[in-house]
Short mmCIF file of C-alpha atoms in Angstrom, two decimals:
data_model
loop_
_atom_site.label_atom_id
_atom_site.label_comp_id
_atom_site.label_asym_id
_atom_site.label_seq_id
_atom_site.Cartn_x
_atom_site.Cartn_y
_atom_site.Cartn_z
CA UNK A 1 10.05 -38.07 -8.06
CA UNK A 2 8.01 -35.23 -6.56
CA UNK A 3 4.34 -34.91 -7.46
CA UNK A 4 3.13 -31.67 -9.12
CA UNK A 5 1.34 -29.26 -6.82
CA UNK A 6 -2.42 -29.18 -7.33
CA UNK A 7 -3.57 -25.72 -8.46
CA UNK A 8 -5.71 -25.29 -5.33
CA UNK A 9 -2.61 -25.66 -3.14
CA UNK A 10 -0.49 -23.22 -5.13
CA UNK A 11 -0.50 -19.67 -3.71
CA UNK A 12 0.89 -18.32 -6.98
CA UNK A 13 -2.32 -19.37 -8.77
CA UNK A 14 -4.32 -17.41 -6.18
CA UNK A 15 -2.12 -14.34 -6.70
CA UNK A 16 -2.61 -14.52 -10.48
CA UNK A 17 -6.37 -15.00 -10.08
CA UNK A 18 -6.64 -11.97 -7.81
CA UNK A 19 -4.48 -10.02 -10.27
CA UNK A 20 -7.06 -10.88 -12.94
CA UNK A 21 -10.12 -9.77 -10.95
CA UNK A 22 -8.92 -6.30 -9.97
CA UNK A 23 -8.39 -4.81 -13.47
CA UNK A 24 -11.35 -6.78 -14.86
CA UNK A 25 -13.73 -4.68 -12.76
CA UNK A 26 -11.68 -1.51 -12.21
CA UNK A 27 -11.05 -1.00 -15.93
CA UNK A 28 -14.81 -0.90 -16.53
CA UNK A 29 -15.22 1.73 -13.81
CA UNK A 30 -12.40 3.85 -15.17
CA UNK A 31 -13.35 3.55 -18.84
CA UNK A 32 -16.97 4.59 -18.26
CA UNK A 33 -16.43 7.19 -15.55
CA UNK A 34 -16.06 10.43 -17.50
CA UNK A 35 -18.96 9.75 -19.85
CA UNK A 36 -21.17 8.48 -17.03
CA UNK A 37 -20.70 11.44 -14.70
CA UNK A 38 -21.25 13.96 -17.49
CA UNK A 39 -24.24 12.29 -19.13
CA UNK A 40 -26.04 11.05 -16.02
CA UNK A 41 -24.91 13.37 -13.22
CA UNK A 42 -24.10 16.57 -15.17
CA UNK A 43 -20.65 16.84 -13.60
CA UNK A 44 -18.40 19.78 -14.37
CA UNK A 45 -14.64 19.97 -13.87
CA UNK A 46 -15.17 20.95 -10.24
CA UNK A 47 -17.14 17.81 -9.33
CA UNK A 48 -14.86 15.43 -11.22
CA UNK A 49 -11.86 17.03 -9.51
CA UNK A 50 -13.42 16.43 -6.09
CA UNK A 51 -14.28 12.85 -7.04
CA UNK A 52 -10.72 12.11 -8.16
CA UNK A 53 -9.29 13.67 -5.00
CA UNK A 54 -11.62 11.55 -2.86
CA UNK A 55 -10.53 8.49 -4.83
CA UNK A 56 -6.91 9.07 -3.80
CA UNK A 57 -7.60 9.57 -0.07
CA UNK A 58 -7.78 5.81 0.74
CA UNK A 59 -4.39 5.40 -0.96
CA UNK A 60 -2.95 8.08 1.29
CA UNK A 61 -4.37 6.17 4.28
CA UNK A 62 -3.07 2.76 3.12
CA UNK A 63 -0.78 2.56 6.17
CA UNK A 64 -3.89 1.79 8.26
CA UNK A 65 -3.99 -1.67 6.63
CA UNK A 66 -1.55 -2.88 9.28
CA UNK A 67 -4.14 -2.19 12.00
CA UNK A 68 -6.75 -4.29 10.16
CA UNK A 69 -4.23 -7.15 10.24
CA UNK A 70 -4.69 -7.20 14.01
CA UNK A 71 -8.00 -8.98 13.39
CA UNK A 72 -7.71 -10.44 9.86
CA UNK A 73 -5.19 -12.66 8.11
CA UNK A 74 -3.65 -11.11 5.02
CA UNK A 75 -5.21 -13.58 2.56
CA UNK A 76 -8.65 -12.98 4.08
CA UNK A 77 -8.09 -9.22 4.03
CA UNK A 78 -7.07 -9.29 0.36
CA UNK A 79 -10.20 -11.18 -0.71
CA UNK A 80 -12.48 -9.00 1.41
CA UNK A 81 -10.87 -5.89 -0.13
CA UNK A 82 -11.51 -7.27 -3.61
CA UNK A 83 -15.15 -7.89 -2.62
CA UNK A 84 -15.50 -4.28 -1.42
CA UNK A 85 -14.04 -3.05 -4.72
CA UNK A 86 -16.56 -5.14 -6.67
CA UNK A 87 -19.50 -4.01 -4.54
CA UNK A 88 -18.57 -0.34 -4.93
CA UNK A 89 -18.38 -0.68 -8.71
CA UNK A 90 -21.60 -2.73 -8.94
CA UNK A 91 -23.44 0.02 -7.03
CA UNK A 92 -22.04 2.92 -9.08
CA UNK A 93 -24.76 2.89 -11.73
CA UNK A 94 -27.53 3.12 -9.14
CA UNK A 95 -26.33 6.45 -7.72
CA UNK A 96 -26.06 8.87 -10.69
CA UNK A 97 -25.85 12.02 -8.58
CA UNK A 98 -23.06 13.93 -6.88
CA UNK A 99 -23.12 12.60 -3.30
CA UNK A 100 -23.97 9.10 -4.46
CA UNK A 101 -21.01 8.99 -6.83
CA UNK A 102 -18.67 10.36 -4.17
CA UNK A 103 -19.79 7.59 -1.79
CA UNK A 104 -19.50 4.70 -4.28
CA UNK A 105 -16.11 6.02 -5.41
CA UNK A 106 -14.76 6.06 -1.85
CA UNK A 107 -16.10 2.53 -1.20
CA UNK A 108 -14.55 1.27 -4.42
CA UNK A 109 -11.27 3.03 -3.67
CA UNK A 110 -11.02 1.60 -0.15
CA UNK A 111 -11.24 -1.89 -1.62
CA UNK A 112 -8.82 -1.04 -4.43
CA UNK A 113 -6.06 0.48 -2.29
CA UNK A 114 -6.27 -2.03 0.55
CA UNK A 115 -6.13 -4.86 -1.99
CA UNK A 116 -3.13 -3.37 -3.80
CA UNK A 117 -1.34 -2.94 -0.46
CA UNK A 118 -1.97 -6.48 0.77
CA UNK A 119 -1.44 -8.05 -2.65
CA UNK A 120 2.05 -6.53 -2.82
CA UNK A 121 2.77 -7.83 0.67
CA UNK A 122 1.59 -11.37 -0.12
CA UNK A 123 3.50 -11.45 -3.41
CA UNK A 124 6.78 -10.52 -1.72
CA UNK A 125 6.18 -13.03 1.10
CA UNK A 126 5.02 -16.03 -0.93
CA UNK A 127 7.64 -15.87 -3.69
CA UNK A 128 11.29 -16.84 -3.58
CA UNK A 129 13.58 -13.89 -4.22
CA UNK A 130 15.02 -15.44 -7.38
CA UNK A 131 11.52 -15.89 -8.89
CA UNK A 132 9.79 -12.68 -7.80
CA UNK A 133 10.69 -10.45 -10.76
CA UNK A 134 9.57 -12.96 -13.40
CA UNK A 135 6.34 -13.66 -11.52
CA UNK A 136 5.54 -9.96 -11.19
CA UNK A 137 5.98 -9.72 -14.94
CA UNK A 138 3.40 -12.49 -15.27
CA UNK A 139 1.07 -10.55 -12.98
CA UNK A 140 1.37 -7.49 -15.20
CA UNK A 141 0.60 -9.62 -18.25
CA UNK A 142 -2.50 -11.05 -16.54
CA UNK A 143 -3.64 -7.55 -15.56
CA UNK A 144 -3.19 -6.37 -19.12
CA UNK A 145 -5.22 -9.29 -20.46
CA UNK A 146 -8.02 -8.53 -17.99
CA UNK A 147 -8.05 -4.85 -18.98
CA UNK A 148 -8.16 -5.72 -22.67
CA UNK A 149 -11.05 -8.10 -22.03
CA UNK A 150 -12.90 -5.37 -20.10
CA UNK A 151 -12.45 -2.83 -22.91
CA UNK A 152 -13.62 -5.36 -25.49
CA UNK A 153 -16.67 -6.18 -23.36
CA UNK A 154 -17.58 -2.50 -23.06
CA UNK A 155 -17.32 -2.04 -26.82
CA UNK A 156 -19.41 -5.15 -27.58
CA UNK A 157 -22.06 -4.82 -24.89
CA UNK A 158 -22.61 -1.05 -25.02
CA UNK A 159 -21.93 -0.18 -28.64
CA UNK A 160 -23.53 -3.22 -30.25
CA UNK A 161 -26.00 -4.60 -27.71
CA UNK A 162 -27.05 -1.32 -26.11
CA UNK A 163 -26.32 -2.17 -22.48
CA UNK A 164 -26.85 0.77 -20.09
CA UNK A 165 -24.22 2.20 -17.73
CA UNK A 166 -26.12 0.73 -14.80
CA UNK A 167 -26.16 -2.74 -16.33
CA UNK A 168 -22.49 -2.57 -17.29
CA UNK A 169 -21.35 -1.53 -13.81
CA UNK A 170 -23.52 -4.21 -12.20
CA UNK A 171 -22.27 -6.86 -14.61
CA UNK A 172 -18.61 -6.01 -13.97
CA UNK A 173 -18.97 -5.78 -10.19
CA UNK A 174 -21.20 -8.87 -10.01
CA UNK A 175 -18.86 -11.00 -12.11
CA UNK A 176 -15.91 -9.88 -9.99
CA UNK A 177 -17.79 -10.72 -6.79
CA UNK A 178 -18.65 -14.21 -8.09
CA UNK A 179 -14.98 -14.87 -8.83
CA UNK A 180 -13.97 -13.61 -5.37
CA UNK A 181 -16.48 -15.97 -3.70
CA UNK A 182 -15.03 -18.82 -5.77
CA UNK A 183 -11.48 -17.93 -4.71
CA UNK A 184 -12.61 -17.72 -1.09
CA UNK A 185 -14.02 -21.27 -1.18
CA UNK A 186 -11.58 -22.92 -3.60
CA UNK A 187 -8.26 -22.08 -1.93
CA UNK A 188 -7.09 -23.04 1.55
CA UNK A 189 -5.70 -20.40 3.88
CA UNK A 190 -2.00 -20.44 3.10
CA UNK A 191 0.54 -20.06 5.89
CA UNK A 192 2.79 -17.02 6.11
CA UNK A 193 6.58 -17.53 6.01
CA UNK A 194 6.95 -15.03 8.87
CA UNK A 195 4.57 -13.47 11.36
CA UNK A 196 4.06 -9.86 10.33
CA UNK A 197 4.42 -6.84 12.59
CA UNK A 198 0.99 -5.54 13.53
CA UNK A 199 2.01 -1.91 14.03
CA UNK A 200 3.14 0.87 11.74
CA UNK A 201 6.89 1.18 11.42
CA UNK A 202 9.55 2.90 9.38
CA UNK A 203 13.17 1.86 9.38
CA UNK A 204 16.07 4.15 8.60
CA UNK A 205 17.78 1.42 6.61
CA UNK A 206 14.86 1.46 4.13
CA UNK A 207 15.35 5.17 3.34
CA UNK A 208 16.41 4.48 -0.25
CA UNK A 209 13.28 2.44 -0.93
CA UNK A 210 11.10 5.20 0.56
CA UNK A 211 12.78 7.79 -1.66
CA UNK A 212 12.34 5.71 -4.81
CA UNK A 213 8.68 5.16 -3.90
CA UNK A 214 7.99 8.88 -3.44
CA UNK A 215 9.46 9.91 -6.79
CA UNK A 216 7.72 7.00 -8.48
CA UNK A 217 4.39 8.37 -7.26
CA UNK A 218 5.25 11.87 -8.44
CA UNK A 219 6.16 10.69 -11.95
CA UNK A 220 3.10 8.46 -12.15
CA UNK A 221 0.81 11.42 -11.54
CA UNK A 222 2.40 13.44 -14.34
CA UNK A 223 1.93 10.50 -16.71
CA UNK A 224 -1.66 9.78 -15.67
CA UNK A 225 -2.92 13.35 -15.41
CA UNK A 226 -0.90 15.55 -17.74
CA UNK A 227 0.39 13.24 -20.50
CA UNK A 228 -3.16 12.14 -21.36
CA UNK A 229 -4.43 15.71 -21.08
CA UNK A 230 -1.72 16.91 -23.47
CA UNK A 231 -2.80 14.35 -26.05
CA UNK A 232 -6.30 15.82 -26.03
CA UNK A 233 -5.57 19.52 -25.57
CA UNK A 234 -2.52 19.91 -27.80
CA UNK A 235 -3.09 17.25 -30.46
CA UNK A 236 -6.88 16.84 -30.44
CA UNK A 237 -6.97 13.12 -29.68
CA UNK A 238 -10.50 11.72 -29.48
CA UNK A 239 -11.83 9.23 -26.90
CA UNK A 240 -11.29 6.51 -29.50
CA UNK A 241 -7.68 7.60 -30.06
CA UNK A 242 -6.91 7.54 -26.33
CA UNK A 243 -8.61 4.15 -25.97
CA UNK A 244 -6.48 2.80 -28.82
CA UNK A 245 -3.33 4.00 -27.06
CA UNK A 246 -4.41 2.21 -23.88
CA UNK A 247 -5.08 -0.97 -25.86
CA UNK A 248 -1.60 -0.79 -27.44
CA UNK A 249 -0.08 -0.27 -23.98
CA UNK A 250 -1.89 -3.29 -22.56
CA UNK A 251 -0.90 -5.46 -25.54
CA UNK A 252 2.75 -4.48 -25.04
CA UNK A 253 2.54 -5.40 -21.34
CA UNK A 254 0.82 -8.67 -22.18
CA UNK A 255 3.60 -9.59 -24.62
CA UNK A 256 6.69 -8.19 -22.91
CA UNK A 257 6.10 -7.87 -19.13
CA UNK A 258 7.17 -11.47 -18.29
CA UNK A 259 10.32 -10.99 -20.40
CA UNK A 260 11.05 -7.72 -18.62
CA UNK A 261 10.71 -9.56 -15.30
CA UNK A 262 13.26 -12.16 -16.43
CA UNK A 263 15.60 -9.41 -17.63
CA UNK A 264 15.43 -7.63 -14.26
CA UNK A 265 16.37 -10.85 -12.48
CA UNK A 266 19.31 -11.30 -14.87
CA UNK A 267 20.81 -7.79 -14.76
CA UNK A 268 19.81 -6.82 -11.20
CA UNK A 269 17.71 -4.07 -9.73
CA UNK A 270 20.37 -1.35 -9.93
CA UNK A 271 20.96 -1.65 -13.68
CA UNK A 272 17.27 -2.11 -14.45
CA UNK A 273 16.23 1.02 -12.56
CA UNK A 274 19.09 3.07 -14.03
CA UNK A 275 17.92 2.10 -17.53
CA UNK A 276 14.32 2.95 -16.62
CA UNK A 277 15.13 6.38 -15.20
CA UNK A 278 17.46 7.37 -18.07
CA UNK A 279 14.65 6.41 -20.43
CA UNK A 280 12.08 8.37 -18.45
CA UNK A 281 14.27 11.48 -18.45
CA UNK A 282 14.24 11.29 -22.24
CA UNK A 283 10.48 10.65 -22.34
CA UNK A 284 9.62 13.66 -20.17
CA UNK A 285 11.92 15.98 -22.12
CA UNK A 286 10.29 14.60 -25.24
CA UNK A 287 6.83 15.44 -23.87
CA UNK A 288 7.97 19.01 -23.26
CA UNK A 289 9.31 19.47 -26.79
CA UNK A 290 7.09 17.24 -28.95
CA UNK A 291 5.36 18.88 -31.90
CA UNK A 292 3.64 15.98 -33.70
CA UNK A 293 0.79 13.74 -32.59
CA UNK A 294 2.58 10.62 -33.85
CA UNK A 295 5.70 11.31 -31.77
CA UNK A 296 3.51 12.10 -28.75
CA UNK A 297 1.79 8.73 -29.13
CA UNK A 298 5.16 6.96 -29.38
CA UNK A 299 6.37 8.68 -26.19
CA UNK A 300 3.14 7.72 -24.43
CA UNK A 301 3.59 4.03 -25.32
CA UNK A 302 7.28 4.02 -24.32
CA UNK A 303 6.39 5.78 -21.06
CA UNK A 304 3.84 3.08 -20.21
CA UNK A 305 6.27 0.29 -21.09
CA UNK A 306 8.79 1.66 -18.59
CA UNK A 307 6.18 1.16 -15.85
CA UNK A 308 6.79 -2.60 -16.08
CA UNK A 309 10.41 -2.04 -15.05
CA UNK A 310 9.23 -0.66 -11.69
CA UNK A 311 9.11 -4.34 -10.67
CA UNK A 312 12.79 -3.86 -9.79
CA UNK A 313 11.89 -1.44 -7.01
CA UNK A 314 9.70 -4.09 -5.32
CA UNK A 315 12.24 -6.87 -5.66
CA UNK A 316 14.94 -4.56 -4.27
CA UNK A 317 12.83 -4.10 -1.15
CA UNK A 318 12.13 -7.84 -0.92
CA UNK A 319 15.88 -8.52 -0.85
CA UNK A 320 16.73 -5.98 1.87
CA UNK A 321 13.66 -6.38 4.08
CA UNK A 322 13.19 -8.23 7.32
CA UNK A 323 10.40 -10.67 6.33
CA UNK A 324 8.35 -9.50 9.32
CA UNK A 325 8.36 -5.92 8.00
CA UNK A 326 6.80 -6.58 4.59
CA UNK A 327 3.09 -6.05 5.39
CA UNK A 328 3.62 -2.89 7.42
CA UNK A 329 6.07 -1.43 4.91
CA UNK A 330 3.69 -2.16 2.01
CA UNK A 331 1.11 0.10 3.68
CA UNK A 332 3.64 2.81 4.47
CA UNK A 333 5.02 2.76 0.92
CA UNK A 334 1.53 3.18 -0.57
CA UNK A 335 1.01 6.19 1.68
CA UNK A 336 4.36 7.68 0.63
CA UNK A 337 3.47 7.05 -3.02
CA UNK A 338 0.13 8.84 -2.59
CA UNK A 339 1.59 11.92 -0.91
CA UNK A 340 2.53 12.94 -4.43
CA UNK A 341 -0.88 11.84 -5.77
CA UNK A 342 -2.64 14.28 -3.47
CA UNK A 343 -0.28 17.23 -3.99
CA UNK A 344 1.23 17.04 -7.50
CA UNK A 345 -1.90 17.36 -9.71
CA UNK A 346 -3.13 20.49 -7.93
CA UNK A 347 0.25 22.25 -7.87
CA UNK A 348 1.27 21.40 -11.42
CA UNK A 349 -2.24 22.14 -12.67
CA UNK A 350 -1.53 25.78 -11.86
CA UNK A 351 1.82 25.58 -13.67
CA UNK A 352 0.06 24.05 -16.69
CA UNK A 353 -2.06 27.16 -17.18
CA UNK A 354 0.98 29.27 -18.10
CA UNK A 355 3.75 26.80 -19.11
CA UNK A 356 2.63 23.25 -19.98
CA UNK A 357 6.12 22.26 -21.07
CA UNK A 358 7.47 23.17 -17.61
CA UNK A 359 5.29 20.42 -16.08
CA UNK A 360 7.18 17.82 -18.10
CA UNK A 361 10.57 19.36 -17.36
CA UNK A 362 9.64 19.00 -13.67
CA UNK A 363 8.80 15.36 -14.43
CA UNK A 364 12.28 14.99 -15.92
CA UNK A 365 13.64 16.48 -12.70
CA UNK A 366 11.80 13.81 -10.69
CA UNK A 367 13.30 11.15 -12.97
CA UNK A 368 16.80 12.61 -12.40
CA UNK A 369 16.24 12.38 -8.63
CA UNK A 370 15.22 8.73 -9.05
CA UNK A 371 18.31 8.11 -11.20
CA UNK A 372 20.60 9.53 -8.50
CA UNK A 373 18.92 7.35 -5.88
CA UNK A 374 19.18 4.25 -8.11
CA UNK A 375 22.94 4.75 -8.38
CA UNK A 376 23.05 4.02 -4.65
CA UNK A 377 21.51 0.54 -4.97
CA UNK A 378 24.20 -2.11 -4.41
CA UNK A 379 24.90 -4.79 -6.99
CA UNK A 380 23.70 -7.51 -4.59
CA UNK A 381 21.20 -5.92 -2.19
CA UNK A 382 20.42 -7.77 1.01
CA UNK A 383 19.76 -7.05 4.67
CA UNK A 384 22.84 -5.22 5.94
CA UNK A 385 23.79 -4.20 2.38
CA UNK A 386 20.93 -1.87 1.50
CA UNK A 387 22.95 0.94 -0.09
CA UNK A 388 26.32 1.44 -1.80
CA UNK A 389 27.07 4.52 0.31
CA UNK A 390 25.34 5.84 3.40
CA UNK A 391 25.29 9.66 3.09
CA UNK A 392 23.25 10.13 6.26
CA UNK A 393 25.50 8.00 8.44
CA UNK A 394 22.61 5.75 9.43
CA UNK A 395 23.62 2.32 10.62
CA UNK A 396 22.65 -0.69 8.53
CA UNK A 397 22.19 -2.74 11.66
CA UNK A 398 18.49 -3.50 11.99
CA UNK A 399 18.18 -2.85 15.70
CA UNK A 400 20.10 0.42 15.66
CA UNK A 401 18.16 1.62 12.63
CA UNK A 402 14.69 1.00 14.01
CA UNK A 403 12.35 3.97 14.21
CA UNK A 404 9.80 3.70 17.01
CA UNK A 405 6.29 3.34 15.68
#
């Protein structure tokens, strides 16, 4: 009879612990940001726009993670990235002026985006393919719990105990850093199933995954930027109302994300993504036509719940990928995802000035594009069976399909 694995020797425990730390500190930064920059740094829309653009730049440059792997192991890189995230957030309260906030934001964002890149790579490498979807659901539940804890801590410590912004940022970043140091010392360095490529690469046979990733980034920006803005501008939602919506979203993820992961494993990536994209088409059309605040809130919650189903996109890639490609492709996919993050808000912001509903119809168009791509996912994806049809005539053979780096 086999002995149970001690928690220190279980890489899944490390993945869940790291998944806890990131939102625990990042949620504090995000929740306090708008009030902090206005009250302490007298930011206007121009400065906050620059800050948010700077925050996305490290995501656009996530492909450079593969070059860092020339000198660092992935587990080491992930923990160091988490430490950088924590340090950037801990320092935020000490620099309540324009240049200072730009600098701490970039430092924080470098840690955030490198961690997200490497964490995705480690998750896909360390998990068996038949367990990945359920585990990713668990990760989402852990992240939701951490975010809920962070929001509750902000409410208790700032509203009732009078903690300052500076103290709150330092407390969040410091606590996160303590946990990272513990993880660094408590866990051994786990071996990698396959040695990863240490150069940037794109493969033609992954074209479907790249396309799904791009449109996912485009839709995410419309949800994050314009859906929330609509709630405030059109329906007069207060900060408390928006916070309550976020809390409901996190509670739903906490309760249902693991179940969604199991469901994805049962029905397969193709069916799961088709259901997600049909639902998102309806959500975006609903945003464009909605006339009541209650219906807008319902759409917002449904929209967020569909995000959990994006697990299927990652497990699809895990099934078709050469194990040696995972780290490099994780960086490339983050860059592809952030192409939209850099471009979409600015372009659609102009459209919003004259036709807000058109922004959401464009979002529905992105969802239709994703739906068409999802139809091309095979029932049993694997290396050599990446797509149902190959409209570009590209060979599925790995060697023929390689793109020089």
